[in-house]
Amino acid sequence: MATDAFLIESGVTPHAAVMAPGREIAAWLLARVADGHEAVVSVEVDASWCRLRRAHGSMASMLEARVSGAMGAGDLAAAIVRWAHGAGLSGRASVHEGLVTVTLARLAD
């Protein structure tokens, strides 16, 4: 399990905080797209824990980590998408029937 899943760099007010995935989450997400396929990851948050899940064919993977601060699944998904663009990945978040997902893929060279 990860601790400090998100690093928070505080500005003057809490609204100015910038969130980015911690190293353990970032490494897990990068490994999910290492196979060259698009990775669809479901995002769940309850209390101070997040769960990221990816199912691909007959294989599934999950990461459970603590999150710092009050955030919902949509906040976490938005932070992952922002991180993905800086990490050389394409990313988009979506909600379907209440399930928040993030789709990640490597950018074409």
PDB file of C-alpha atoms in Angstrom:
ATOM      1  CA  MET A   1       0.000   0.000   0.000  1.00  0.00           C
ATOM      2  CA  ALA A   2       1.140   3.500  -0.721  1.00  0.00           C
ATOM      3  CA  THR A   3       1.298   6.358   1.692  1.00  0.00           C
ATOM      4  CA  ASP A   4       1.036  10.011   0.794  1.00  0.00           C
ATOM      5  CA  ALA A   5      -0.513   9.211  -2.550  1.00  0.00           C
ATOM      6  CA  PHE A   6      -0.636  12.875  -3.412  1.00  0.00           C
ATOM      7  CA  LEU A   7       1.885  15.598  -2.833  1.00  0.00           C
ATOM      8  CA  ILE A   8       0.301  18.954  -2.161  1.00  0.00           C
ATOM      9  CA  GLU A   9       2.178  22.159  -2.834  1.00  0.00           C
ATOM     10  CA  SER A  10       0.270  24.820  -0.940  1.00  0.00           C
ATOM     11  CA  GLY A  11      -0.173  28.327  -2.158  1.00  0.00           C
ATOM     12  CA  VAL A  12      -1.615  31.157  -0.126  1.00  0.00           C
ATOM     13  CA  THR A  13      -5.055  29.560   0.135  1.00  0.00           C
ATOM     14  CA  PRO A  14      -6.277  25.958   0.019  1.00  0.00           C
ATOM     15  CA  HIS A  15      -7.911  26.752  -3.333  1.00  0.00           C
ATOM     16  CA  ALA A  16      -4.470  27.394  -4.796  1.00  0.00           C
ATOM     17  CA  ALA A  17      -3.194  23.901  -3.949  1.00  0.00           C
ATOM     18  CA  VAL A  18      -1.753  21.924  -6.846  1.00  0.00           C
ATOM     19  CA  MET A  19      -2.064  18.152  -6.579  1.00  0.00           C
ATOM     20  CA  ALA A  20       0.061  15.623  -8.406  1.00  0.00           C
ATOM     21  CA  PRO A  21       0.255  11.841  -8.036  1.00  0.00           C
ATOM     22  CA  GLY A  22       2.864  10.536  -5.643  1.00  0.00           C
ATOM     23  CA  ARG A  23       5.706   8.422  -6.984  1.00  0.00           C
ATOM     24  CA  GLU A  24       4.038   5.105  -6.208  1.00  0.00           C
ATOM     25  CA  ILE A  25       0.819   6.010  -8.041  1.00  0.00           C
ATOM     26  CA  ALA A  26       2.756   7.504 -10.959  1.00  0.00           C
ATOM     27  CA  ALA A  27       4.876   4.344 -11.289  1.00  0.00           C
ATOM     28  CA  TRP A  28       1.768   2.138 -11.143  1.00  0.00           C
ATOM     29  CA  LEU A  29       0.019   4.208 -13.826  1.00  0.00           C
ATOM     30  CA  LEU A  30       3.096   4.204 -16.096  1.00  0.00           C
ATOM     31  CA  ALA A  31       3.314   0.417 -15.777  1.00  0.00           C
ATOM     32  CA  ARG A  32      -0.318   0.119 -16.892  1.00  0.00           C
ATOM     33  CA  VAL A  33       0.474   1.805 -20.228  1.00  0.00           C
ATOM     34  CA  ALA A  34       3.847   0.095 -20.714  1.00  0.00           C
ATOM     35  CA  ASP A  35       2.222  -2.626 -22.826  1.00  0.00           C
ATOM     36  CA  GLY A  36       1.426  -0.040 -25.488  1.00  0.00           C
ATOM     37  CA  HIS A  37      -2.316  -0.405 -25.092  1.00  0.00           C
ATOM     38  CA  GLU A  38      -4.715   2.200 -23.848  1.00  0.00           C
ATOM     39  CA  ALA A  39      -5.232   1.850 -20.090  1.00  0.00           C
ATOM     40  CA  VAL A  40      -8.694   2.478 -18.676  1.00  0.00           C
ATOM     41  CA  VAL A  41      -8.394   2.890 -14.916  1.00  0.00           C
ATOM     42  CA  SER A  42     -11.387   3.158 -12.590  1.00  0.00           C
ATOM     43  CA  VAL A  43     -11.026   5.633  -9.729  1.00  0.00           C
ATOM     44  CA  GLU A  44     -12.719   5.306  -6.351  1.00  0.00           C
ATOM     45  CA  VAL A  45     -12.188   7.445  -3.258  1.00  0.00           C
ATOM     46  CA  ASP A  46     -13.624   6.926   0.197  1.00  0.00           C
ATOM     47  CA  ALA A  47     -12.534   8.670   3.384  1.00  0.00           C
ATOM     48  CA  SER A  48      -8.762   8.940   3.013  1.00  0.00           C
ATOM     49  CA  TRP A  49      -8.182   6.021   0.608  1.00  0.00           C
ATOM     50  CA  CYS A  50      -8.211   5.755  -3.157  1.00  0.00           C
ATOM     51  CA  ARG A  51      -8.466   2.634  -5.245  1.00  0.00           C
ATOM     52  CA  LEU A  52      -7.268   2.504  -8.825  1.00  0.00           C
ATOM     53  CA  ARG A  53      -8.234  -0.547 -10.891  1.00  0.00           C
ATOM     54  CA  ARG A  54      -7.448  -1.665 -14.403  1.00  0.00           C
ATOM     55  CA  ALA A  55      -8.796  -4.767 -16.100  1.00  0.00           C
ATOM     56  CA  HIS A  56      -7.291  -5.760 -19.446  1.00  0.00           C
ATOM     57  CA  GLY A  57      -8.386  -9.036 -20.958  1.00  0.00           C
ATOM     58  CA  SER A  58      -8.126 -11.730 -18.310  1.00  0.00           C
ATOM     59  CA  MET A  59      -5.711  -9.688 -16.186  1.00  0.00           C
ATOM     60  CA  ALA A  60      -6.562  -7.145 -13.519  1.00  0.00           C
ATOM     61  CA  SER A  61      -4.473  -4.854 -11.378  1.00  0.00           C
ATOM     62  CA  MET A  62      -5.333  -2.667  -8.387  1.00  0.00           C
ATOM     63  CA  LEU A  63      -3.549  -0.083  -6.267  1.00  0.00           C
ATOM     64  CA  GLU A  64      -4.873   1.164  -2.951  1.00  0.00           C
ATOM     65  CA  ALA A  65      -3.278   4.287  -1.498  1.00  0.00           C
ATOM     66  CA  ARG A  66      -3.908   6.998   1.056  1.00  0.00           C
ATOM     67  CA  VAL A  67      -4.869  10.419  -0.204  1.00  0.00           C
ATOM     68  CA  SER A  68      -4.130  13.572   1.682  1.00  0.00           C
ATOM     69  CA  GLY A  69      -6.805  16.194   2.000  1.00  0.00           C
ATOM     70  CA  ALA A  70     -10.459  16.006   1.161  1.00  0.00           C
ATOM     71  CA  MET A  71     -10.964  14.949  -2.444  1.00  0.00           C
ATOM     72  CA  GLY A  72     -13.434  12.975  -4.441  1.00  0.00           C
ATOM     73  CA  ALA A  73     -12.940  10.567  -7.312  1.00  0.00           C
ATOM     74  CA  GLY A  74     -13.442  13.387  -9.839  1.00  0.00           C
ATOM     75  CA  ASP A  75     -10.727  15.489  -8.177  1.00  0.00           C
ATOM     76  CA  LEU A  76      -8.333  12.553  -8.236  1.00  0.00           C
ATOM     77  CA  ALA A  77      -9.133  11.779 -11.879  1.00  0.00           C
ATOM     78  CA  ALA A  78      -8.538  15.419 -12.868  1.00  0.00           C
ATOM     79  CA  ALA A  79      -5.179  15.437 -11.058  1.00  0.00           C
ATOM     80  CA  ILE A  80      -4.153  12.215 -12.841  1.00  0.00           C
ATOM     81  CA  VAL A  81      -5.075  13.696 -16.238  1.00  0.00           C
ATOM     82  CA  ARG A  82      -3.007  16.838 -15.504  1.00  0.00           C
ATOM     83  CA  TRP A  83      -0.082  14.669 -14.431  1.00  0.00           C
ATOM     84  CA  ALA A  84      -0.424  12.447 -17.533  1.00  0.00           C
ATOM     85  CA  HIS A  85      -0.038  15.377 -19.917  1.00  0.00           C
ATOM     86  CA  GLY A  86       3.200  16.352 -18.166  1.00  0.00           C
ATOM     87  CA  ALA A  87       4.431  12.742 -18.232  1.00  0.00           C
ATOM     88  CA  GLY A  88       4.119  12.394 -22.013  1.00  0.00           C
ATOM     89  CA  LEU A  89       0.811  10.545 -21.968  1.00  0.00           C
ATOM     90  CA  SER A  90      -2.594  11.427 -23.274  1.00  0.00           C
ATOM     91  CA  GLY A  91      -5.244  11.325 -20.594  1.00  0.00           C
ATOM     92  CA  ARG A  92      -8.948  11.952 -20.255  1.00  0.00           C
ATOM     93  CA  ALA A  93     -11.415  11.477 -17.438  1.00  0.00           C
ATOM     94  CA  SER A  94     -15.018  10.415 -17.835  1.00  0.00           C
ATOM     95  CA  VAL A  95     -18.007   9.395 -15.753  1.00  0.00           C
ATOM     96  CA  HIS A  96     -20.378   6.642 -16.832  1.00  0.00           C
ATOM     97  CA  GLU A  97     -23.212   5.520 -14.576  1.00  0.00           C
ATOM     98  CA  GLY A  98     -21.452   6.982 -11.534  1.00  0.00           C
ATOM     99  CA  LEU A  99     -18.098   5.282 -12.184  1.00  0.00           C
ATOM    100  CA  VAL A 100     -15.181   7.671 -12.677  1.00  0.00           C
ATOM    101  CA  THR A 101     -12.543   6.421 -15.104  1.00  0.00           C
ATOM    102  CA  VAL A 102      -9.306   7.761 -16.514  1.00  0.00           C
ATOM    103  CA  THR A 103      -8.056   6.642 -19.918  1.00  0.00           C
ATOM    104  CA  LEU A 104      -4.291   6.860 -20.450  1.00  0.00           C
ATOM    105  CA  ALA A 105      -2.206   6.127 -23.534  1.00  0.00           C
ATOM    106  CA  ARG A 106       1.316   6.788 -24.705  1.00  0.00           C
ATOM    107  CA  LEU A 107       1.590   9.617 -27.225  1.00  0.00           C
ATOM    108  CA  ALA A 108       2.608   8.500 -30.709  1.00  0.00           C
ATOM    109  CA  ASP A 109       6.172   9.433 -31.672  1.00  0.00           C
TER     110      ASP A 109
END
